[in-house]
mmCIF file of C-alpha atoms in Angstrom:
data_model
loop_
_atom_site.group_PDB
_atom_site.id
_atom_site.type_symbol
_atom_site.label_atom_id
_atom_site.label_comp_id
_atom_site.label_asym_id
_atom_site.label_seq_id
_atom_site.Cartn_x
_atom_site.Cartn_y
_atom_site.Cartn_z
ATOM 1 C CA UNK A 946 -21.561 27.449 -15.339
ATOM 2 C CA UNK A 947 -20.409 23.934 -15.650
ATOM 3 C CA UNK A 948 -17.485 22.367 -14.288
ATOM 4 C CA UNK A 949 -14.577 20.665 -15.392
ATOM 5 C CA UNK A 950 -12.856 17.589 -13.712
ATOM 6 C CA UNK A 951 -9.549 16.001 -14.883
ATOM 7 C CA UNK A 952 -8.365 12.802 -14.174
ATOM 8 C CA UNK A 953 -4.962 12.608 -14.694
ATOM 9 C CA UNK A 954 -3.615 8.755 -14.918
ATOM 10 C CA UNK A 955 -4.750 5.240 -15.327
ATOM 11 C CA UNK A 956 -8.479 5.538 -16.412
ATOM 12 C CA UNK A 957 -8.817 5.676 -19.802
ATOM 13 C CA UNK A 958 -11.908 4.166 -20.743
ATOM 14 C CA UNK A 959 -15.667 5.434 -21.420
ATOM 15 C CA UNK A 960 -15.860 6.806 -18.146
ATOM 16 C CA UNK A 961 -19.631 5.860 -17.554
ATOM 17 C CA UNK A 962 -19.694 5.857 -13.943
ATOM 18 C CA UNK A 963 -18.192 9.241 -13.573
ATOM 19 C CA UNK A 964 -20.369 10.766 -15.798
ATOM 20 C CA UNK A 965 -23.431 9.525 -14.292
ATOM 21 C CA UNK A 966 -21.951 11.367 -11.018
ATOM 22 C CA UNK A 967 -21.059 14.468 -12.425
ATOM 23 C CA UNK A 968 -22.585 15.204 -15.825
ATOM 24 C CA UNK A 969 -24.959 17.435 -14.867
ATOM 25 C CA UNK A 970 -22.504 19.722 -13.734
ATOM 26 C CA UNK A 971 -18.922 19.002 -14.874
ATOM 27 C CA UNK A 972 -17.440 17.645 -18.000
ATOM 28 C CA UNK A 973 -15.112 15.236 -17.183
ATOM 29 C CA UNK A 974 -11.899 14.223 -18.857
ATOM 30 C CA UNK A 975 -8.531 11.642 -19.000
ATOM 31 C CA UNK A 976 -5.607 12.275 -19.211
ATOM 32 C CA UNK A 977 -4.032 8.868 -19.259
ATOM 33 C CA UNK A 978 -0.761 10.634 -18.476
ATOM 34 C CA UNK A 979 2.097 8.382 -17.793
ATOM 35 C CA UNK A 980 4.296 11.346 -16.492
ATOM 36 C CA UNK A 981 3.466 14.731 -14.714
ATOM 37 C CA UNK A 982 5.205 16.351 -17.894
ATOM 38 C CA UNK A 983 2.213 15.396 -19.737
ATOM 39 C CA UNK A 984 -0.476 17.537 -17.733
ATOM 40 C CA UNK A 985 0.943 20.861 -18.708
ATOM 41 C CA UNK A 986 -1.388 22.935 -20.856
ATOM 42 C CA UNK A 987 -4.288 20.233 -20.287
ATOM 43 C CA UNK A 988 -5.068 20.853 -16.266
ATOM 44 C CA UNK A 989 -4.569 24.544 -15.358
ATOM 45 C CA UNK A 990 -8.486 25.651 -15.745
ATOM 46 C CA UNK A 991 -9.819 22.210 -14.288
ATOM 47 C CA UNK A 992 -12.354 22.759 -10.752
ATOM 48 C CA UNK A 993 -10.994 19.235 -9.038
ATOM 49 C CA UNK A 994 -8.192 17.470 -10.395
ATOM 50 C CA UNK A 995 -8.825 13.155 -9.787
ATOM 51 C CA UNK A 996 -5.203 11.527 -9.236
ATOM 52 C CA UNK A 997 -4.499 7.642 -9.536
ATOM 53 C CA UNK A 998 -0.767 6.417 -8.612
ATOM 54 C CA UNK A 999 0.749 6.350 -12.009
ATOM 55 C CA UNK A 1000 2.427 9.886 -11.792
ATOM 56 C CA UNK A 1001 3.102 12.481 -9.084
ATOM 57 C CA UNK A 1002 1.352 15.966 -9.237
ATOM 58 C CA UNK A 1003 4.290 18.214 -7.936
ATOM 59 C CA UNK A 1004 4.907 21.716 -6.857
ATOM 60 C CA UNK A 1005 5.196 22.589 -10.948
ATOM 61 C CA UNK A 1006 1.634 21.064 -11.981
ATOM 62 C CA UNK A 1007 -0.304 22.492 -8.332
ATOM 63 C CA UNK A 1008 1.470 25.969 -9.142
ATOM 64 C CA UNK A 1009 0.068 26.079 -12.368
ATOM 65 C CA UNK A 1010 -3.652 25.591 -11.040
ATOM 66 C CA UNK A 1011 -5.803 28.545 -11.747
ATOM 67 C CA UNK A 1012 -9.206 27.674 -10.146
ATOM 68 C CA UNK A 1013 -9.154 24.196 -8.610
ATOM 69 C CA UNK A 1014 -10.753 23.698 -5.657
ATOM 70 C CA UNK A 1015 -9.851 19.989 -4.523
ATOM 71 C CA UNK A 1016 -7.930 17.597 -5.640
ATOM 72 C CA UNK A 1017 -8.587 13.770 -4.942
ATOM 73 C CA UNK A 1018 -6.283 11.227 -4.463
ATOM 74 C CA UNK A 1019 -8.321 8.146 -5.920
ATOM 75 C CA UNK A 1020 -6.762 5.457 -3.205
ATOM 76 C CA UNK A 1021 -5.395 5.267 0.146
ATOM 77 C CA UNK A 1022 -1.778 6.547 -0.021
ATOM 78 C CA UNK A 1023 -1.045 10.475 -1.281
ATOM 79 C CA UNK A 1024 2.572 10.512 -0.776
ATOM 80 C CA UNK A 1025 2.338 11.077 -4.586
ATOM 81 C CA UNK A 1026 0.456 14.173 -4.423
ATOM 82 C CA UNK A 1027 2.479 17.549 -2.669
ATOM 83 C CA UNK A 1028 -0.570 18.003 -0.056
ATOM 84 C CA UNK A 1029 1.855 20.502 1.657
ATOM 85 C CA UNK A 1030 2.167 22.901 -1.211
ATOM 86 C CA UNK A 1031 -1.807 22.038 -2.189
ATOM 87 C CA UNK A 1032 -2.931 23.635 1.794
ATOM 88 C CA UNK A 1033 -0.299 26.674 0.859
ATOM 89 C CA UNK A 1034 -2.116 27.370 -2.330
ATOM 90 C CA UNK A 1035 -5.876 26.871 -0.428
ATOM 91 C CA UNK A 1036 -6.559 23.278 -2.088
ATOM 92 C CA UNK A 1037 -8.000 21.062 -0.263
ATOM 93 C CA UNK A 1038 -6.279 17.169 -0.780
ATOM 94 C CA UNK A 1039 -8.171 14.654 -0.201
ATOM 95 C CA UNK A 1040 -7.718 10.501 -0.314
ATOM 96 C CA UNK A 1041 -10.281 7.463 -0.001
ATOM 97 C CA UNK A 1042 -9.219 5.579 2.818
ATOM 98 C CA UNK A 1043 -11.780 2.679 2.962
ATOM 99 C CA UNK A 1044 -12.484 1.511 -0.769
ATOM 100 C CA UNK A 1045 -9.342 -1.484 -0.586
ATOM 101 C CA UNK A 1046 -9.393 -2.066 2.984
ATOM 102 C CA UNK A 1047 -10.419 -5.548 2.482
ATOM 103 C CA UNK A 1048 -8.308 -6.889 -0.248
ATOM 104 C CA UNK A 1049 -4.858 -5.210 1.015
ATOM 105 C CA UNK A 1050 -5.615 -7.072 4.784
ATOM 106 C CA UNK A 1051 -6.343 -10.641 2.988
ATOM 107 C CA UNK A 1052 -3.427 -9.887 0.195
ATOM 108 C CA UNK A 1053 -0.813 -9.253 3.889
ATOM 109 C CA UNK A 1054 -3.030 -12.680 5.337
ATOM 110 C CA UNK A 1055 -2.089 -14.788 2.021
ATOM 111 C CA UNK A 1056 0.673 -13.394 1.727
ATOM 112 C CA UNK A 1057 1.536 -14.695 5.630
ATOM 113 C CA UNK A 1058 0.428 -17.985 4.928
ATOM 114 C CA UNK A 1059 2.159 -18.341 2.092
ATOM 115 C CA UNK A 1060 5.588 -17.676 3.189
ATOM 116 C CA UNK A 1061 5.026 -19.097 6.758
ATOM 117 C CA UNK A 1062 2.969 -21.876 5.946
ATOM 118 C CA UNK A 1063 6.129 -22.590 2.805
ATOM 119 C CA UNK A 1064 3.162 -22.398 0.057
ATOM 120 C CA UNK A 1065 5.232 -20.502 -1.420
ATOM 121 C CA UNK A 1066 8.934 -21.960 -1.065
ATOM 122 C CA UNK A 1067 7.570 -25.689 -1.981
ATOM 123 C CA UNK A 1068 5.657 -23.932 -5.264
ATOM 124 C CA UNK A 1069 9.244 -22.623 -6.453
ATOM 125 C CA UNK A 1070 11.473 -25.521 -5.773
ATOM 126 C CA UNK A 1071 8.862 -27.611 -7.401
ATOM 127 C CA UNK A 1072 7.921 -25.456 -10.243
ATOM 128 C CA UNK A 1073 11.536 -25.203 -10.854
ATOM 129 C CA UNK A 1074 12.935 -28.727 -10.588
ATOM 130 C CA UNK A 1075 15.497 -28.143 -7.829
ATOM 131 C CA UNK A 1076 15.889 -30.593 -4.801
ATOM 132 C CA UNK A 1077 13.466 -33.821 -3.928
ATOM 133 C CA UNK A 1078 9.213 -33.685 -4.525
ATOM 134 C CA UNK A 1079 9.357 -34.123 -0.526
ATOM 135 C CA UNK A 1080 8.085 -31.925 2.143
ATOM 136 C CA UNK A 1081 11.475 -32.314 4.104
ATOM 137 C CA UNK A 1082 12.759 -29.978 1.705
ATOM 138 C CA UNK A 1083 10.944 -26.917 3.427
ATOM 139 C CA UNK A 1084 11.476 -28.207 7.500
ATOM 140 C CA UNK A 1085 11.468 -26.777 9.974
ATOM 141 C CA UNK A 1086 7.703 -25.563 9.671
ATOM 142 C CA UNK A 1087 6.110 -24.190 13.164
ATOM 143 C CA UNK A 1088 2.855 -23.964 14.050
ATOM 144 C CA UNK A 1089 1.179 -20.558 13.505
ATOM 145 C CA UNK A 1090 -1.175 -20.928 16.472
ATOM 146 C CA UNK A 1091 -0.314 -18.867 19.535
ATOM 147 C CA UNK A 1092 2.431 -17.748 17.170
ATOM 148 C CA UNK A 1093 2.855 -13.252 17.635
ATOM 149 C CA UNK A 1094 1.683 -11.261 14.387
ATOM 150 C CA UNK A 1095 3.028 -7.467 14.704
ATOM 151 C CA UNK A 1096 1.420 -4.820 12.946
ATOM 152 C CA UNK A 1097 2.974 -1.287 12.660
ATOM 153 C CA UNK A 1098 -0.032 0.886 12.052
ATOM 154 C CA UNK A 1099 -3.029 0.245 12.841
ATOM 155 C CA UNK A 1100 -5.349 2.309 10.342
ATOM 156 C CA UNK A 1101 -8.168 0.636 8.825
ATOM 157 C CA UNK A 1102 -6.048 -1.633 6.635
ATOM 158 C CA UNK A 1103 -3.564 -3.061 9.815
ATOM 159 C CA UNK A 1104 -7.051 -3.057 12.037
ATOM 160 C CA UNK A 1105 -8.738 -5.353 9.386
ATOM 161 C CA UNK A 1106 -5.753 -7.368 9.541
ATOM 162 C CA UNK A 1107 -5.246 -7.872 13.354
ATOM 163 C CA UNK A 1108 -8.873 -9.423 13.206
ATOM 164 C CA UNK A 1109 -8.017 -11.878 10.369
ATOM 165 C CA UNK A 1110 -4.968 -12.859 12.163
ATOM 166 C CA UNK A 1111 -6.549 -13.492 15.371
ATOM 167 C CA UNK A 1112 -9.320 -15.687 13.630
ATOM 168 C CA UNK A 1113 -6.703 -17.895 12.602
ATOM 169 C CA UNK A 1114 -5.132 -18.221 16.420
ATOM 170 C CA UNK A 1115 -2.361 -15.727 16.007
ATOM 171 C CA UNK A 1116 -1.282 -13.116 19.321
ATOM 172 C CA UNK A 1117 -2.050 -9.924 17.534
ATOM 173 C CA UNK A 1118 0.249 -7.109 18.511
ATOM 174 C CA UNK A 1119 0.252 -3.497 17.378
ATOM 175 C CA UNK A 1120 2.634 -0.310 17.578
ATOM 176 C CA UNK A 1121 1.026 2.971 16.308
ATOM 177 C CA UNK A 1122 1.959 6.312 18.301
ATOM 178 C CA UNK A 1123 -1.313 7.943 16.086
ATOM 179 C CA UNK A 1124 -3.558 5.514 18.203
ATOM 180 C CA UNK A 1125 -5.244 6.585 21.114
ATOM 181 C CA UNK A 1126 -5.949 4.291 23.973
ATOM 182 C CA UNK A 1127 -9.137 2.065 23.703
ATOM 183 C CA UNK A 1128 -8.401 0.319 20.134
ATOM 184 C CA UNK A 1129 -6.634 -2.667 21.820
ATOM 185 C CA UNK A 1130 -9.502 -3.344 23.653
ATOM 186 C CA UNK A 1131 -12.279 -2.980 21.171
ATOM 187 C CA UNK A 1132 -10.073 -5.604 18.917
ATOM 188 C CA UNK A 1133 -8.812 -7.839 21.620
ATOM 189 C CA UNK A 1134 -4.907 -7.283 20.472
ATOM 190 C CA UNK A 1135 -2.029 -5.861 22.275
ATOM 191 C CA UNK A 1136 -0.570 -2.614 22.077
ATOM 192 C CA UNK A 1137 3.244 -2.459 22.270
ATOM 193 C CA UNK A 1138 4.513 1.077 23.004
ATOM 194 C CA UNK A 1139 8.263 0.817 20.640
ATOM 195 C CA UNK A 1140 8.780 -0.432 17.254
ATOM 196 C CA UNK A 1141 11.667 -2.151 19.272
ATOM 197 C CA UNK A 1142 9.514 -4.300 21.195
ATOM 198 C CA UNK A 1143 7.004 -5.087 18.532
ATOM 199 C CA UNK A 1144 10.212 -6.449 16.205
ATOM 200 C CA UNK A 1145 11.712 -8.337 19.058
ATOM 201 C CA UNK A 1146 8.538 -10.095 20.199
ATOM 202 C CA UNK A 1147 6.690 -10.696 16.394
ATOM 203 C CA UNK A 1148 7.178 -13.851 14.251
ATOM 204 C CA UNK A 1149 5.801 -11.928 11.766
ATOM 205 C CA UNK A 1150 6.240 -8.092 11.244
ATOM 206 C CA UNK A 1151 3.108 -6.869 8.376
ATOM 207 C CA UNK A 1152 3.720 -3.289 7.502
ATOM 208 C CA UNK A 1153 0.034 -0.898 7.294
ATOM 209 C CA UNK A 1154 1.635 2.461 8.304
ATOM 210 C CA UNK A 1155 1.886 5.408 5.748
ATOM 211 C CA UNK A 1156 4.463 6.861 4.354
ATOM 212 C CA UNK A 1157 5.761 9.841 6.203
ATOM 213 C CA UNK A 1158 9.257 11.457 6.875
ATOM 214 C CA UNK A 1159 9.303 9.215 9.935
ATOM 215 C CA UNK A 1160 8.092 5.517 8.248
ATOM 216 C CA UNK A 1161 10.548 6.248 5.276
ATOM 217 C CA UNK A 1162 13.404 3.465 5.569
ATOM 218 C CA UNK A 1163 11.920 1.859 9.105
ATOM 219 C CA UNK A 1164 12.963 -1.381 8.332
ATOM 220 C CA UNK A 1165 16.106 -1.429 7.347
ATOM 221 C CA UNK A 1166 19.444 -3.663 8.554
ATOM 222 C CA UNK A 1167 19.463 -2.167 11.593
ATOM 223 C CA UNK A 1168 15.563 -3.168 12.223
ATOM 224 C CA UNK A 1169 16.001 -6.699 10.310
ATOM 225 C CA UNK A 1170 18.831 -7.315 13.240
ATOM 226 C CA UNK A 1171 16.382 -6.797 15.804
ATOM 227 C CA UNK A 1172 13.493 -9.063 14.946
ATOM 228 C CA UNK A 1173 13.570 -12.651 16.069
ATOM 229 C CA UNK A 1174 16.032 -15.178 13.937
ATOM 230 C CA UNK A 1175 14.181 -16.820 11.561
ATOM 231 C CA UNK A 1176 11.109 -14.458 11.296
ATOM 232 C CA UNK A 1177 8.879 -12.962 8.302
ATOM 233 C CA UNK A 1178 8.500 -9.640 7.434
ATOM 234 C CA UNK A 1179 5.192 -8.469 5.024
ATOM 235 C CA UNK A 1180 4.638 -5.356 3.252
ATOM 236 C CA UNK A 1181 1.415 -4.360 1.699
ATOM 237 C CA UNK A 1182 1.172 -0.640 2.549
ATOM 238 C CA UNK A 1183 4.378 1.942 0.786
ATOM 239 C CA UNK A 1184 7.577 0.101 -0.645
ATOM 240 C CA UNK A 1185 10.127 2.936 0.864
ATOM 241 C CA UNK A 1186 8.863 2.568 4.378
ATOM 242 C CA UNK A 1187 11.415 -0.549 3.939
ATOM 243 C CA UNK A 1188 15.477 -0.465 2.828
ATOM 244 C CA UNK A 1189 15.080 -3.527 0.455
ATOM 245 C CA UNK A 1190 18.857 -3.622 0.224
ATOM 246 C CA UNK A 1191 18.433 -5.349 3.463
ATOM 247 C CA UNK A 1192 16.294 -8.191 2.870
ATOM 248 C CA UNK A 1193 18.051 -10.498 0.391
ATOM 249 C CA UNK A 1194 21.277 -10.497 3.168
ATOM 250 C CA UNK A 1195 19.234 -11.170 6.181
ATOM 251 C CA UNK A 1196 17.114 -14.137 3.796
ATOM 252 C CA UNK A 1197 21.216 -15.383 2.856
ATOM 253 C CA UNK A 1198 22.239 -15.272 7.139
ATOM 254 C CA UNK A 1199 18.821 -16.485 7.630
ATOM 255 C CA UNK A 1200 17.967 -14.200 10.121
ATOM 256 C CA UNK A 1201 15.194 -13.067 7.784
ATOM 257 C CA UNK A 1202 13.113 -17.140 7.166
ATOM 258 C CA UNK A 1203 10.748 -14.892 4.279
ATOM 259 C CA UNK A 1204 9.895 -12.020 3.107
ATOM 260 C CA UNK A 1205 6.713 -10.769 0.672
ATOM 261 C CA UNK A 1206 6.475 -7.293 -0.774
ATOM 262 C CA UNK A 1207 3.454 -5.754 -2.364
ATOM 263 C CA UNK A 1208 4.916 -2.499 -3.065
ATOM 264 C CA UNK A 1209 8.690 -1.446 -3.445
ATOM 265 C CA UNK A 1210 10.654 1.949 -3.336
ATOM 266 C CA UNK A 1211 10.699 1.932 -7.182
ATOM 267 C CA UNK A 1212 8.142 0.310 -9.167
ATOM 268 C CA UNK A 1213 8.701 -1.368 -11.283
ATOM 269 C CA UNK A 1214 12.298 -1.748 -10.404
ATOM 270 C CA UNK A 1215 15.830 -0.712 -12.125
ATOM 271 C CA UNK A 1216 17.217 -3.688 -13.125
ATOM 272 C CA UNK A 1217 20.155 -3.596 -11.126
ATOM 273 C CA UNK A 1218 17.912 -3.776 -7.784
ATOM 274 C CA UNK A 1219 19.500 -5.497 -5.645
ATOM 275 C CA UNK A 1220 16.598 -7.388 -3.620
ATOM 276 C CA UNK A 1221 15.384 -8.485 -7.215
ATOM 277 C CA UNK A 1222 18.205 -9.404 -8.429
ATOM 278 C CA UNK A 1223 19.018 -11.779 -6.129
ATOM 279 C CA UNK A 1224 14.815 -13.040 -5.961
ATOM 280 C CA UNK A 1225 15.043 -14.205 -9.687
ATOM 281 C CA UNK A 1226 18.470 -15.913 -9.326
ATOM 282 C CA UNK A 1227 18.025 -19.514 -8.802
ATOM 283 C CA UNK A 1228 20.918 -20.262 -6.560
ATOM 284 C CA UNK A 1229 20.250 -17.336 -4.248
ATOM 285 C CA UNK A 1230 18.022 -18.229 -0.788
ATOM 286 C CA UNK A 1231 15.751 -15.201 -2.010
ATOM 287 C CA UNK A 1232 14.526 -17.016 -4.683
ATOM 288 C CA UNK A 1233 12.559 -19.452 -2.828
ATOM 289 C CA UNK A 1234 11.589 -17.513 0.493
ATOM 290 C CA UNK A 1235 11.261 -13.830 -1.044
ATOM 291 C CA UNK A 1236 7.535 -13.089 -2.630
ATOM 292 C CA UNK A 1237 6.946 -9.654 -4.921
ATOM 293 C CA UNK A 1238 3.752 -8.542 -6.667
ATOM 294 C CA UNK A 1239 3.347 -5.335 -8.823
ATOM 295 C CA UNK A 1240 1.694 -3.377 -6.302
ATOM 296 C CA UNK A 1241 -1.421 -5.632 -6.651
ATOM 297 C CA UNK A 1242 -3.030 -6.090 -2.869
ATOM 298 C CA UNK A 1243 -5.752 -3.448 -3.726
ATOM 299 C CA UNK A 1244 -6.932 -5.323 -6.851
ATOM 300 C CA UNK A 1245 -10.354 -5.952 -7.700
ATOM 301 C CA UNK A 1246 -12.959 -5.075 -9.769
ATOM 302 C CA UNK A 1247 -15.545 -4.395 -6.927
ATOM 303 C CA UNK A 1248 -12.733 -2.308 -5.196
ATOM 304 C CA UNK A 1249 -12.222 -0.188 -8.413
ATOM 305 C CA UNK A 1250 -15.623 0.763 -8.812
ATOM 306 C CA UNK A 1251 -15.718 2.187 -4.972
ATOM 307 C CA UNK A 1252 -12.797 4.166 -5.853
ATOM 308 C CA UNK A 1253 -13.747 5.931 -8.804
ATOM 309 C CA UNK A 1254 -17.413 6.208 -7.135
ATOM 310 C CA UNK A 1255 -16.538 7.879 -3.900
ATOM 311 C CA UNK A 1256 -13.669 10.025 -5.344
ATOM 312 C CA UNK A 1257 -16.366 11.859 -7.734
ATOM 313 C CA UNK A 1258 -18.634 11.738 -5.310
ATOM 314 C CA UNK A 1259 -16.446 13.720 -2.979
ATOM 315 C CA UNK A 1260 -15.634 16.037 -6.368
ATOM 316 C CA UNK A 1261 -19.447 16.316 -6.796
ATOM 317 C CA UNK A 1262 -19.594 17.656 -2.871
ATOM 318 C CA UNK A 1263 -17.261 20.060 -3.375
ATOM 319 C CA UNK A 1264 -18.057 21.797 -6.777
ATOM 320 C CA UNK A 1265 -21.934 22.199 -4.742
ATOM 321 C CA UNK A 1266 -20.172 23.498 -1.930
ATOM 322 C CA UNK A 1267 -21.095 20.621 0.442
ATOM 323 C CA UNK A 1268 -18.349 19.810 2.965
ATOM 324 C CA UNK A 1269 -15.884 17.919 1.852
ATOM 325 C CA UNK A 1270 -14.626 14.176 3.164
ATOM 326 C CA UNK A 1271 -11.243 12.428 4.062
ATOM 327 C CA UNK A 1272 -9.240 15.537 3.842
ATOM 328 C CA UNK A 1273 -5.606 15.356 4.418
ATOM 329 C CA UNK A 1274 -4.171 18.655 4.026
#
């Protein structure tokens, strides 16, 4: 009997590398789907359904699986996958929770650097002809030494972080409920025990949680109000863990100095967002202190390949009825 294996969105090439995994026991498709609408008819007999982030696999699409027996989420995040309904129906959900470790802690780093460092804020003013070609244009600039970087969850991704920040001199502090005792020690940071404290005591805030029912909207105004005047706020791990309604007035009452954001609520965004709306206007304070890639801090090419290796590897484990790894259901 051989298998069959769907991936559902974003690869849509010759698929070499997955075939060299499984093609001696699955045939292996894509999709390319651009919406979840588009996998009806075309997944309901597939053994292991392979998910990227460019659609959502629902309640509709998992109730109309007939024989699947896991279903990967090919990255880090599976907030776009209903793992609760999956466990009611018996499938296993699993994620890969190492492969862009790396590249989303130096994407929060850079991204640091270049909003606290005014990289950034110079490049725009510059680029765009406004005020004088002189450094005074970006003062006051502090000193990032001895300076407090706050990370809220510290997974992998914020771990990797704290030990990039403290190479560059930075008081690494940390507030994860999830983490038991002993991981403040092993990195050398500080463990704060309230979001509270973490915002009141950071310079900069850098965002590595998931998103849950309890990170959904955590920084908001009411969090933004909290954190020291003048600080930075970084996002490289879910865009609706933050309100971005907020940022653009606490950039204009400068209680916010910066802000850079990976990922946002909707991407890409309506066009009456306000946050981007007021980043792209040239007389707004956004423009010059607010940074936002397309979801990007993952990228690269070696990073992509572990992906798509482990998750057919872990598809491969589970059509042989080897235990499965890096479930989350």
């Amino acid at each position: 009997m051989r298998f069959r294996v769907v991936i559902t969105d974003l690869i849509t090439d010759a698929l070499e590398r997955e075939r060299a995994i499984l093609d001696d026991i699955a045939d292996v498709t894509a999709l390319g789907a651009r919406h979840e609408d588009e996998l009806a008819g075309r997944i309901e007999e597939a053994d292991a359904l392979i998910v990227f982030h460019d659609i959502a696999v629902t309640r509709k699409t998992i109730a109309r699986l007939t024989r699947c027996r896991l279903i990967v989420r090919a990255g880090v995040g599976f907030d776009n996958v209903d793992h609760s309904f999956a466990r009611e129906r018996g499938i296993p959900v699993a994620n890969v929770p190492d492969y862009g470790a790396e590249e989303v802690a130096d994407s929060a780093i850079g991204m640091m650097l270049a909003l606290t460092r005014g990289i950034s804020f110079f490049n725009t003013r510059m680029h765009d002809g406004r005020g004088a070609w002189d450094y005074r244009e970006g003062v006051p600039l502090r000193r990032l030494r001895g300076r407090v970087f706050g990370i809220v969850g510290l997974g992998r991704i914020g771990s990797a972080a704290a030990l990039r920040a403290k190479a560059i001199g930075l008081d690494v502090i940390f507030h994860d409920p999830y983490v038991r005792d002993g991981c403040d020690k092993a990195l050398g940071i500080r463990r704060v025990e309230t979001l509270d404290e973490l915002l009141a005591q950071s310079h900069v805030v850098s965002l590595h949680c998931p998103l849950t029912p309890e990170t959904r909207g955590l920084i908001g105004a009411t969090a933004l109000a909290k954190m020291q005047r003048g600080a930075f706020l970084v996002n490289t791990a879910r865009g609706a863990i933050v309100d971005t309604s907020a940022i653009a007035p606490a950039i204009a009452s400068g209680q916010l100095a910066g802000a850079a954001l990976d990922v946002l609520p909707i991407e890409p965004p309506p066009a009456d967002d306000p946050l981007t709306l007021a980043w792209r206007d040239p007389q707004h304070p956004a423009h010059d202190r607010v940074i936002i890639n397309p979801h990007a801090a993952f990228c690269c090419e070696e990073g992509m390949i572990e992906m798509r290796t482990k998750s057919c590897a872990n598809v491969r484990r589970c059509l042989l009825g080897e235990r499965v790894r890096n479930v989350v259901n």
